[in-house]
């Protein structure tokens, strides 16, 4: 069964065309408001759009151009009372052009053409895996490629990350985008930069055949993702912390793969103010998950070297974490004996004095004294 979307501002005509299409067994949705239709494209995922050319605000040709710009792949059939638009219609890759009043046989012929094209496309366009990494920089990997796609500019990557972290495909006002990404530019220059950056982003996605796009909503922009198989490492970390309340043998492998893969903080390569807030939020997710994993390792008496690797990963980012320092001191003792523990404690003591003009906590001192006496 194919899906059809009818966009025509005349209610009676819209209802009539929808009814005719339903007779073919197709699923159909009709919209008299083109803005509402655009908002529902990614939800409904039509195979074909039937567009009235003469609509106020957004005409059918403009609607088709917007759909092409967001890289949503579907067939387009134009409907109009005049034949003067035929040439322009086929410039936006329409497969048919129907004149009002609609001749039923011509409409059904268009639908059959859509069915044939969609069947052929479904057999030659396999889905590919997309991985998006936000830790360190912003990287997109396609399939088994080892190298990420190349961004045209650093701001392109930053805008994409900002919109991706907004989540839920919500509209983000252009003023907010300009203020967050170009806070030092005047409005006119920031607006020019924003529009050119969005254009470059969409060009990058098109050139790499990635079904991601940013569409204009008039007062802002929306991120549209149509890729069916996509992984985003930051969201995997967030979901892990919130959805896995207890680590066990069945989820341990997933938990380890995400926590132990934390080599860089979120958007570490960027220094815009908005990045700091997001970076701290996701770093807290990591610390939460990593501490939970340390506790699990200790509870099951995992190998000391395995626990130490994780503890040192936490200390890399939190060098003054007294609890982790206690863990590390005891683990060094278990692995290398008193000499290893003495060396570790001495280095830690020196760091505390130099960095904070403080000594290790009473708990760390007590543990060190305990080790020396055993």
mmCIF file of C-alpha atoms in Angstrom:
data_model
loop_
_atom_site.group_PDB
_atom_site.id
_atom_site.type_symbol
_atom_site.label_atom_id
_atom_site.label_comp_id
_atom_site.label_asym_id
_atom_site.label_seq_id
_atom_site.Cartn_x
_atom_site.Cartn_y
_atom_site.Cartn_z
ATOM 1 C CA UNK A 1 0.000 0.000 0.000
ATOM 2 C CA UNK A 2 1.290 3.438 -0.893
ATOM 3 C CA UNK A 3 0.767 6.604 1.124
ATOM 4 C CA UNK A 4 -0.440 9.814 -0.510
ATOM 5 C CA UNK A 5 -0.614 13.355 0.831
ATOM 6 C CA UNK A 6 -2.884 15.918 -0.836
ATOM 7 C CA UNK A 7 -2.113 19.611 -0.308
ATOM 8 C CA UNK A 8 -4.777 21.920 -1.757
ATOM 9 C CA UNK A 9 -6.219 25.018 -0.072
ATOM 10 C CA UNK A 10 -9.684 24.403 -1.577
ATOM 11 C CA UNK A 11 -11.475 22.138 0.906
ATOM 12 C CA UNK A 12 -13.975 20.607 -1.550
ATOM 13 C CA UNK A 13 -11.292 19.820 -4.118
ATOM 14 C CA UNK A 14 -9.027 18.415 -1.428
ATOM 15 C CA UNK A 15 -11.751 16.118 -0.082
ATOM 16 C CA UNK A 16 -12.683 14.964 -3.596
ATOM 17 C CA UNK A 17 -9.110 14.039 -4.549
ATOM 18 C CA UNK A 18 -8.566 12.247 -1.228
ATOM 19 C CA UNK A 19 -11.712 10.206 -1.806
ATOM 20 C CA UNK A 20 -10.645 9.202 -5.318
ATOM 21 C CA UNK A 21 -7.214 8.138 -4.062
ATOM 22 C CA UNK A 22 -8.748 6.041 -1.270
ATOM 23 C CA UNK A 23 -10.654 4.039 -3.913
ATOM 24 C CA UNK A 24 -7.263 2.730 -5.131
ATOM 25 C CA UNK A 25 -6.500 1.259 -1.693
ATOM 26 C CA UNK A 26 -3.913 3.908 -0.860
ATOM 27 C CA UNK A 27 -3.627 5.527 2.564
ATOM 28 C CA UNK A 28 -4.179 9.270 2.239
ATOM 29 C CA UNK A 29 -4.033 12.448 4.299
ATOM 30 C CA UNK A 30 -5.311 15.812 3.060
ATOM 31 C CA UNK A 31 -4.203 19.300 4.127
ATOM 32 C CA UNK A 32 -5.547 22.710 3.175
ATOM 33 C CA UNK A 33 -2.708 24.427 5.062
ATOM 34 C CA UNK A 34 0.734 23.810 3.484
ATOM 35 C CA UNK A 35 2.535 24.618 6.760
ATOM 36 C CA UNK A 36 0.629 21.831 8.527
ATOM 37 C CA UNK A 37 1.436 19.490 5.659
ATOM 38 C CA UNK A 38 5.163 20.228 5.983
ATOM 39 C CA UNK A 39 5.004 19.619 9.729
ATOM 40 C CA UNK A 40 3.480 16.175 9.122
ATOM 41 C CA UNK A 41 5.610 14.886 6.260
ATOM 42 C CA UNK A 42 8.212 13.166 8.454
ATOM 43 C CA UNK A 43 5.486 11.600 10.600
ATOM 44 C CA UNK A 44 3.262 10.339 7.763
ATOM 45 C CA UNK A 45 6.102 9.610 5.298
ATOM 46 C CA UNK A 46 4.045 9.788 2.074
ATOM 47 C CA UNK A 47 5.182 8.031 -1.086
ATOM 48 C CA UNK A 48 3.605 10.743 -3.241
ATOM 49 C CA UNK A 49 2.549 14.368 -2.831
ATOM 50 C CA UNK A 50 -0.387 15.773 -4.813
ATOM 51 C CA UNK A 51 0.219 19.524 -4.769
ATOM 52 C CA UNK A 52 -2.014 22.354 -5.905
ATOM 53 C CA UNK A 53 0.204 24.944 -7.551
ATOM 54 C CA UNK A 54 -1.961 28.033 -6.867
ATOM 55 C CA UNK A 55 -1.919 28.276 -3.064
ATOM 56 C CA UNK A 56 -1.358 31.428 -0.979
ATOM 57 C CA UNK A 57 1.717 31.770 1.279
ATOM 58 C CA UNK A 58 3.434 28.636 -0.072
ATOM 59 C CA UNK A 59 2.502 27.588 -3.590
ATOM 60 C CA UNK A 60 2.923 24.049 -4.872
ATOM 61 C CA UNK A 61 6.246 24.709 -6.601
ATOM 62 C CA UNK A 62 7.699 26.284 -3.463
ATOM 63 C CA UNK A 63 6.369 23.380 -1.405
ATOM 64 C CA UNK A 64 8.131 20.912 -3.704
ATOM 65 C CA UNK A 65 11.393 22.871 -3.458
ATOM 66 C CA UNK A 66 11.201 22.757 0.351
ATOM 67 C CA UNK A 67 10.629 19.002 0.252
ATOM 68 C CA UNK A 68 13.617 18.586 -2.078
ATOM 69 C CA UNK A 69 15.762 20.760 0.203
ATOM 70 C CA UNK A 70 15.076 18.539 3.227
ATOM 71 C CA UNK A 71 16.106 15.492 1.204
ATOM 72 C CA UNK A 72 12.804 13.723 1.742
ATOM 73 C CA UNK A 73 12.405 11.302 -1.140
ATOM 74 C CA UNK A 74 8.927 10.977 -2.592
ATOM 75 C CA UNK A 75 7.117 11.388 -5.894
ATOM 76 C CA UNK A 76 5.404 14.673 -6.759
ATOM 77 C CA UNK A 77 2.246 15.210 -8.817
ATOM 78 C CA UNK A 78 1.070 18.764 -9.450
ATOM 79 C CA UNK A 79 -2.595 19.739 -9.730
ATOM 80 C CA UNK A 80 -3.700 23.029 -11.278
ATOM 81 C CA UNK A 81 -6.418 24.698 -13.296
ATOM 82 C CA UNK A 82 -3.817 26.090 -15.729
ATOM 83 C CA UNK A 83 -1.209 24.427 -17.916
ATOM 84 C CA UNK A 84 1.207 27.377 -17.913
ATOM 85 C CA UNK A 85 3.195 25.871 -15.015
ATOM 86 C CA UNK A 86 4.051 22.595 -16.722
ATOM 87 C CA UNK A 87 7.697 23.403 -17.498
ATOM 88 C CA UNK A 88 8.434 24.632 -13.971
ATOM 89 C CA UNK A 89 6.693 21.589 -12.530
ATOM 90 C CA UNK A 90 9.069 19.176 -14.202
ATOM 91 C CA UNK A 91 12.080 21.224 -13.110
ATOM 92 C CA UNK A 92 11.391 20.074 -9.551
ATOM 93 C CA UNK A 93 11.268 16.419 -10.641
ATOM 94 C CA UNK A 94 7.494 15.993 -10.728
ATOM 95 C CA UNK A 95 6.377 12.703 -12.272
ATOM 96 C CA UNK A 96 3.025 14.044 -13.439
ATOM 97 C CA UNK A 97 0.942 17.157 -13.959
ATOM 98 C CA UNK A 98 -2.874 16.977 -13.676
ATOM 99 C CA UNK A 99 -5.300 19.659 -14.819
ATOM 100 C CA UNK A 100 -8.503 20.526 -12.961
ATOM 101 C CA UNK A 101 -11.184 19.312 -13.122
ATOM 102 C CA UNK A 102 -9.490 16.017 -12.318
ATOM 103 C CA UNK A 103 -10.017 13.186 -14.798
ATOM 104 C CA UNK A 104 -10.257 10.009 -12.751
ATOM 105 C CA UNK A 105 -8.378 7.835 -15.268
ATOM 106 C CA UNK A 106 -5.439 10.281 -15.311
ATOM 107 C CA UNK A 107 -5.300 10.331 -11.511
ATOM 108 C CA UNK A 108 -5.262 6.532 -11.342
ATOM 109 C CA UNK A 109 -2.597 6.420 -14.042
ATOM 110 C CA UNK A 110 -0.427 8.711 -11.891
ATOM 111 C CA UNK A 111 -0.876 6.439 -8.888
ATOM 112 C CA UNK A 112 0.148 3.378 -10.911
ATOM 113 C CA UNK A 113 3.265 5.228 -12.045
ATOM 114 C CA UNK A 114 4.063 6.021 -8.407
ATOM 115 C CA UNK A 115 3.653 2.367 -7.408
ATOM 116 C CA UNK A 116 6.072 1.206 -10.119
ATOM 117 C CA UNK A 117 8.711 3.807 -9.243
ATOM 118 C CA UNK A 118 8.499 3.123 -5.499
ATOM 119 C CA UNK A 119 8.802 -0.620 -6.104
ATOM 120 C CA UNK A 120 11.938 -0.148 -8.212
ATOM 121 C CA UNK A 121 13.487 2.245 -5.694
ATOM 122 C CA UNK A 122 12.824 -0.110 -2.786
ATOM 123 C CA UNK A 123 14.871 -2.796 -4.539
ATOM 124 C CA UNK A 124 17.945 -0.673 -5.298
ATOM 125 C CA UNK A 125 18.289 1.586 -2.248
ATOM 126 C CA UNK A 126 19.369 -0.441 0.796
ATOM 127 C CA UNK A 127 19.449 1.361 4.122
ATOM 128 C CA UNK A 128 22.843 2.268 5.533
ATOM 129 C CA UNK A 129 23.957 2.636 9.110
ATOM 130 C CA UNK A 130 24.736 6.138 10.323
ATOM 131 C CA UNK A 131 26.730 6.845 13.479
ATOM 132 C CA UNK A 132 26.948 10.352 14.925
ATOM 133 C CA UNK A 133 29.590 11.094 17.546
ATOM 134 C CA UNK A 134 29.413 14.258 19.654
ATOM 135 C CA UNK A 135 32.285 13.424 21.992
ATOM 136 C CA UNK A 136 35.374 15.445 21.114
ATOM 137 C CA UNK A 137 34.148 16.991 17.883
ATOM 138 C CA UNK A 138 31.096 16.367 15.719
ATOM 139 C CA UNK A 139 31.556 13.367 13.434
ATOM 140 C CA UNK A 140 29.232 11.431 11.151
ATOM 141 C CA UNK A 141 30.251 7.971 9.960
ATOM 142 C CA UNK A 142 28.463 6.203 7.103
ATOM 143 C CA UNK A 143 28.270 2.418 7.105
ATOM 144 C CA UNK A 144 31.676 0.850 7.796
ATOM 145 C CA UNK A 145 33.659 3.939 6.810
ATOM 146 C CA UNK A 146 36.533 4.693 9.201
ATOM 147 C CA UNK A 147 36.715 8.354 8.263
ATOM 148 C CA UNK A 148 33.851 10.746 9.049
ATOM 149 C CA UNK A 149 32.243 12.993 6.462
ATOM 150 C CA UNK A 150 33.957 16.327 5.950
ATOM 151 C CA UNK A 151 32.262 19.512 7.188
ATOM 152 C CA UNK A 152 32.582 22.609 5.014
ATOM 153 C CA UNK A 153 33.116 24.812 8.091
ATOM 154 C CA UNK A 154 33.406 24.372 11.863
ATOM 155 C CA UNK A 155 30.230 26.438 12.271
ATOM 156 C CA UNK A 156 28.362 23.913 10.112
ATOM 157 C CA UNK A 157 29.242 21.175 12.589
ATOM 158 C CA UNK A 158 28.352 23.418 15.531
ATOM 159 C CA UNK A 159 24.922 24.371 14.155
ATOM 160 C CA UNK A 160 24.165 20.710 13.474
ATOM 161 C CA UNK A 161 25.172 19.731 17.025
ATOM 162 C CA UNK A 162 23.113 22.560 18.527
ATOM 163 C CA UNK A 163 19.987 21.478 16.663
ATOM 164 C CA UNK A 164 20.585 17.778 17.311
ATOM 165 C CA UNK A 165 20.889 18.350 21.054
ATOM 166 C CA UNK A 166 17.623 20.312 20.938
ATOM 167 C CA UNK A 167 15.914 16.936 20.258
ATOM 168 C CA UNK A 168 12.321 16.139 19.270
ATOM 169 C CA UNK A 169 12.611 17.935 15.889
ATOM 170 C CA UNK A 170 11.297 21.112 17.485
ATOM 171 C CA UNK A 171 11.524 24.468 15.774
ATOM 172 C CA UNK A 172 14.452 26.584 16.976
ATOM 173 C CA UNK A 173 14.118 30.306 16.383
ATOM 174 C CA UNK A 174 16.715 31.861 14.128
ATOM 175 C CA UNK A 175 17.330 34.549 16.768
ATOM 176 C CA UNK A 176 18.345 31.925 19.298
ATOM 177 C CA UNK A 177 20.621 30.226 16.794
ATOM 178 C CA UNK A 178 22.275 33.525 15.933
ATOM 179 C CA UNK A 179 22.694 34.563 19.577
ATOM 180 C CA UNK A 180 24.166 31.227 20.631
ATOM 181 C CA UNK A 181 26.501 30.584 17.702
ATOM 182 C CA UNK A 182 27.390 34.151 16.620
ATOM 183 C CA UNK A 183 26.954 36.203 19.828
ATOM 184 C CA UNK A 184 29.479 38.833 18.732
ATOM 185 C CA UNK A 185 27.979 39.512 15.297
ATOM 186 C CA UNK A 186 25.331 42.139 14.582
ATOM 187 C CA UNK A 187 21.938 40.749 13.554
ATOM 188 C CA UNK A 188 22.380 41.343 9.838
ATOM 189 C CA UNK A 189 25.761 39.598 9.623
ATOM 190 C CA UNK A 190 24.644 36.792 11.933
ATOM 191 C CA UNK A 191 21.558 36.223 9.764
ATOM 192 C CA UNK A 192 23.691 35.993 6.620
ATOM 193 C CA UNK A 193 26.086 33.597 8.354
ATOM 194 C CA UNK A 194 23.216 31.446 9.591
ATOM 195 C CA UNK A 195 21.538 31.137 6.197
ATOM 196 C CA UNK A 196 24.797 30.327 4.415
ATOM 197 C CA UNK A 197 25.730 27.775 7.098
ATOM 198 C CA UNK A 198 22.339 26.038 6.837
ATOM 199 C CA UNK A 199 22.761 25.918 3.063
ATOM 200 C CA UNK A 200 26.235 24.374 3.406
ATOM 201 C CA UNK A 201 24.929 21.826 5.891
ATOM 202 C CA UNK A 202 22.134 20.670 3.602
ATOM 203 C CA UNK A 203 24.614 20.487 0.717
ATOM 204 C CA UNK A 204 26.911 18.292 2.818
ATOM 205 C CA UNK A 205 24.056 15.931 3.676
ATOM 206 C CA UNK A 206 22.940 15.750 0.034
ATOM 207 C CA UNK A 207 26.445 15.061 -1.274
ATOM 208 C CA UNK A 208 26.851 12.215 1.205
ATOM 209 C CA UNK A 209 23.336 10.805 0.545
ATOM 210 C CA UNK A 210 22.386 11.234 4.205
ATOM 211 C CA UNK A 211 18.675 11.688 4.883
ATOM 212 C CA UNK A 212 19.130 14.566 7.305
ATOM 213 C CA UNK A 213 18.193 18.157 6.561
ATOM 214 C CA UNK A 214 17.414 21.491 8.144
ATOM 215 C CA UNK A 215 14.268 23.208 6.903
ATOM 216 C CA UNK A 216 13.134 26.783 7.292
ATOM 217 C CA UNK A 217 9.893 27.338 9.199
ATOM 218 C CA UNK A 218 9.718 31.061 8.553
ATOM 219 C CA UNK A 219 10.831 32.292 11.962
ATOM 220 C CA UNK A 220 13.280 29.494 12.605
ATOM 221 C CA UNK A 221 14.555 26.093 11.555
ATOM 222 C CA UNK A 222 13.782 22.427 12.153
ATOM 223 C CA UNK A 223 16.118 19.460 12.002
ATOM 224 C CA UNK A 224 14.589 16.571 10.042
ATOM 225 C CA UNK A 225 16.104 13.074 10.304
ATOM 226 C CA UNK A 226 14.720 10.409 7.971
ATOM 227 C CA UNK A 227 17.513 7.841 8.378
ATOM 228 C CA UNK A 228 16.005 4.589 9.734
ATOM 229 C CA UNK A 229 19.246 3.200 11.221
ATOM 230 C CA UNK A 230 21.064 5.885 13.173
ATOM 231 C CA UNK A 231 23.122 5.871 16.382
ATOM 232 C CA UNK A 232 24.080 8.956 18.396
ATOM 233 C CA UNK A 233 26.688 8.262 21.075
ATOM 234 C CA UNK A 234 25.648 11.110 23.386
ATOM 235 C CA UNK A 235 22.029 9.947 23.410
ATOM 236 C CA UNK A 236 23.138 6.362 24.050
ATOM 237 C CA UNK A 237 24.987 7.550 27.167
ATOM 238 C CA UNK A 238 21.989 9.567 28.336
ATOM 239 C CA UNK A 239 19.581 6.676 27.756
ATOM 240 C CA UNK A 240 21.934 4.284 29.538
ATOM 241 C CA UNK A 241 21.985 6.355 32.721
ATOM 242 C CA UNK A 242 18.240 6.975 32.801
ATOM 243 C CA UNK A 243 16.970 3.605 31.564
ATOM 244 C CA UNK A 244 19.312 1.070 33.170
ATOM 245 C CA UNK A 245 18.732 1.377 36.891
ATOM 246 C CA UNK A 246 20.599 -1.811 37.783
ATOM 247 C CA UNK A 247 23.616 -3.369 36.085
ATOM 248 C CA UNK A 248 23.481 -7.133 35.611
ATOM 249 C CA UNK A 249 24.965 -9.834 33.410
ATOM 250 C CA UNK A 250 22.381 -9.248 30.663
ATOM 251 C CA UNK A 251 23.175 -5.538 30.174
ATOM 252 C CA UNK A 252 26.825 -5.427 31.300
ATOM 253 C CA UNK A 253 28.299 -5.601 27.789
ATOM 254 C CA UNK A 254 26.176 -2.670 26.577
ATOM 255 C CA UNK A 255 26.983 -0.685 29.722
ATOM 256 C CA UNK A 256 30.742 -1.255 29.382
ATOM 257 C CA UNK A 257 30.822 -0.448 25.664
ATOM 258 C CA UNK A 258 29.283 2.975 26.250
ATOM 259 C CA UNK A 259 31.051 3.978 29.483
ATOM 260 C CA UNK A 260 34.525 2.732 28.515
ATOM 261 C CA UNK A 261 34.255 4.450 25.114
ATOM 262 C CA UNK A 262 34.166 7.866 26.819
ATOM 263 C CA UNK A 263 37.506 9.214 25.567
ATOM 264 C CA UNK A 264 36.550 12.879 25.199
ATOM 265 C CA UNK A 265 33.979 15.209 26.716
ATOM 266 C CA UNK A 266 30.993 16.397 24.694
ATOM 267 C CA UNK A 267 31.904 18.973 21.996
ATOM 268 C CA UNK A 268 35.380 19.329 23.472
ATOM 269 C CA UNK A 269 36.620 20.954 20.254
ATOM 270 C CA UNK A 270 34.154 23.863 20.570
ATOM 271 C CA UNK A 271 34.302 26.846 22.931
ATOM 272 C CA UNK A 272 30.941 28.590 22.474
ATOM 273 C CA UNK A 273 29.179 29.352 25.758
ATOM 274 C CA UNK A 274 26.221 27.079 24.980
ATOM 275 C CA UNK A 275 28.589 24.099 24.663
ATOM 276 C CA UNK A 276 29.711 24.343 28.298
ATOM 277 C CA UNK A 277 26.240 23.711 29.696
ATOM 278 C CA UNK A 278 25.652 20.693 27.442
ATOM 279 C CA UNK A 279 29.171 19.412 28.135
ATOM 280 C CA UNK A 280 28.656 19.499 31.893
ATOM 281 C CA UNK A 281 25.279 17.758 31.623
ATOM 282 C CA UNK A 282 26.651 14.838 29.624
ATOM 283 C CA UNK A 283 29.769 14.647 31.772
ATOM 284 C CA UNK A 284 27.529 14.155 34.791
ATOM 285 C CA UNK A 285 25.814 11.325 32.909
ATOM 286 C CA UNK A 286 29.215 9.702 32.381
ATOM 287 C CA UNK A 287 30.272 10.109 36.018
ATOM 288 C CA UNK A 288 26.959 8.713 37.216
ATOM 289 C CA UNK A 289 27.259 5.661 34.978
ATOM 290 C CA UNK A 290 30.978 5.132 35.596
ATOM 291 C CA UNK A 291 30.643 5.233 39.390
ATOM 292 C CA UNK A 292 27.762 2.768 39.170
ATOM 293 C CA UNK A 293 29.957 0.459 37.080
ATOM 294 C CA UNK A 294 32.842 0.700 39.596
ATOM 295 C CA UNK A 295 30.458 -0.369 42.359
ATOM 296 C CA UNK A 296 29.214 -3.287 40.256
ATOM 297 C CA UNK A 297 32.786 -4.426 39.537
ATOM 298 C CA UNK A 298 33.600 -4.349 43.249
ATOM 299 C CA UNK A 299 30.409 -6.225 44.142
ATOM 300 C CA UNK A 300 31.234 -9.091 41.771
ATOM 301 C CA UNK A 301 34.960 -9.101 42.696
ATOM 302 C CA UNK A 302 36.101 -8.243 39.182
ATOM 303 C CA UNK A 303 39.829 -8.271 38.378
ATOM 304 C CA UNK A 304 41.669 -5.419 40.092
ATOM 305 C CA UNK A 305 43.280 -4.266 36.848
ATOM 306 C CA UNK A 306 39.857 -4.029 35.198
ATOM 307 C CA UNK A 307 38.485 -1.894 38.028
ATOM 308 C CA UNK A 308 41.622 0.275 38.058
ATOM 309 C CA UNK A 309 41.294 1.124 34.347
ATOM 310 C CA UNK A 310 37.787 2.448 34.956
ATOM 311 C CA UNK A 311 38.778 4.293 38.144
ATOM 312 C CA UNK A 312 41.655 5.987 36.298
ATOM 313 C CA UNK A 313 39.281 6.997 33.505
ATOM 314 C CA UNK A 314 37.138 8.803 36.093
ATOM 315 C CA UNK A 315 40.221 10.366 37.738
ATOM 316 C CA UNK A 316 41.359 11.643 34.341
ATOM 317 C CA UNK A 317 38.401 14.035 34.437
ATOM 318 C CA UNK A 318 37.956 14.314 38.219
ATOM 319 C CA UNK A 319 41.505 14.349 39.661
ATOM 320 C CA UNK A 320 40.369 15.458 43.139
ATOM 321 C CA UNK A 321 37.648 12.848 43.594
ATOM 322 C CA UNK A 322 38.598 11.438 47.027
ATOM 323 C CA UNK A 323 36.465 8.301 46.718
ATOM 324 C CA UNK A 324 38.108 7.353 43.420
ATOM 325 C CA UNK A 325 41.537 8.132 44.876
ATOM 326 C CA UNK A 326 40.830 5.723 47.733
ATOM 327 C CA UNK A 327 39.809 3.076 45.212
ATOM 328 C CA UNK A 328 42.921 3.682 43.120
ATOM 329 C CA UNK A 329 45.253 3.516 46.141
ATOM 330 C CA UNK A 330 43.842 0.169 47.277
ATOM 331 C CA UNK A 331 43.889 -1.231 43.734
ATOM 332 C CA UNK A 332 47.532 -0.227 43.222
ATOM 333 C CA UNK A 333 48.321 -2.017 46.478
ATOM 334 C CA UNK A 334 46.479 -5.167 45.373
ATOM 335 C CA UNK A 335 48.200 -5.182 41.984
ATOM 336 C CA UNK A 336 51.737 -4.015 42.854
ATOM 337 C CA UNK A 337 52.109 -4.271 46.598
ATOM 338 C CA UNK A 338 53.321 -1.659 49.118
ATOM 339 C CA UNK A 339 55.922 -0.097 46.807
ATOM 340 C CA UNK A 340 53.311 0.606 44.141
ATOM 341 C CA UNK A 341 50.947 2.062 46.764
ATOM 342 C CA UNK A 342 53.709 4.252 48.250
ATOM 343 C CA UNK A 343 54.578 5.653 44.816
ATOM 344 C CA UNK A 344 50.934 6.364 44.017
ATOM 345 C CA UNK A 345 50.268 8.056 47.371
ATOM 346 C CA UNK A 346 53.434 10.177 47.096
ATOM 347 C CA UNK A 347 52.461 11.449 43.631
ATOM 348 C CA UNK A 348 48.915 12.178 44.763
ATOM 349 C CA UNK A 349 50.121 13.991 47.906
ATOM 350 C CA UNK A 350 52.440 16.166 45.817
ATOM 351 C CA UNK A 351 49.665 17.014 43.350
ATOM 352 C CA UNK A 352 47.308 18.089 46.154
ATOM 353 C CA UNK A 353 49.972 20.324 47.684
ATOM 354 C CA UNK A 354 50.920 21.946 44.367
ATOM 355 C CA UNK A 355 47.420 22.369 42.962
ATOM 356 C CA UNK A 356 45.287 23.099 46.019
ATOM 357 C CA UNK A 357 47.773 23.715 48.838
ATOM 358 C CA UNK A 358 45.992 20.912 50.681
ATOM 359 C CA UNK A 359 46.729 17.418 51.910
ATOM 360 C CA UNK A 360 44.764 14.289 50.967
ATOM 361 C CA UNK A 361 41.576 13.699 52.933
ATOM 362 C CA UNK A 362 41.571 11.941 56.287
ATOM 363 C CA UNK A 363 39.986 8.880 54.665
ATOM 364 C CA UNK A 364 42.812 8.553 52.115
ATOM 365 C CA UNK A 365 45.423 9.028 54.846
ATOM 366 C CA UNK A 366 43.796 6.360 56.997
ATOM 367 C CA UNK A 367 43.729 3.926 54.093
ATOM 368 C CA UNK A 368 47.403 4.605 53.355
ATOM 369 C CA UNK A 369 48.290 4.012 57.013
ATOM 370 C CA UNK A 370 46.312 0.754 56.929
ATOM 371 C CA UNK A 371 48.229 -0.412 53.843
ATOM 372 C CA UNK A 372 51.613 0.364 55.418
ATOM 373 C CA UNK A 373 50.733 -1.697 58.485
ATOM 374 C CA UNK A 374 49.779 -4.829 56.513
#
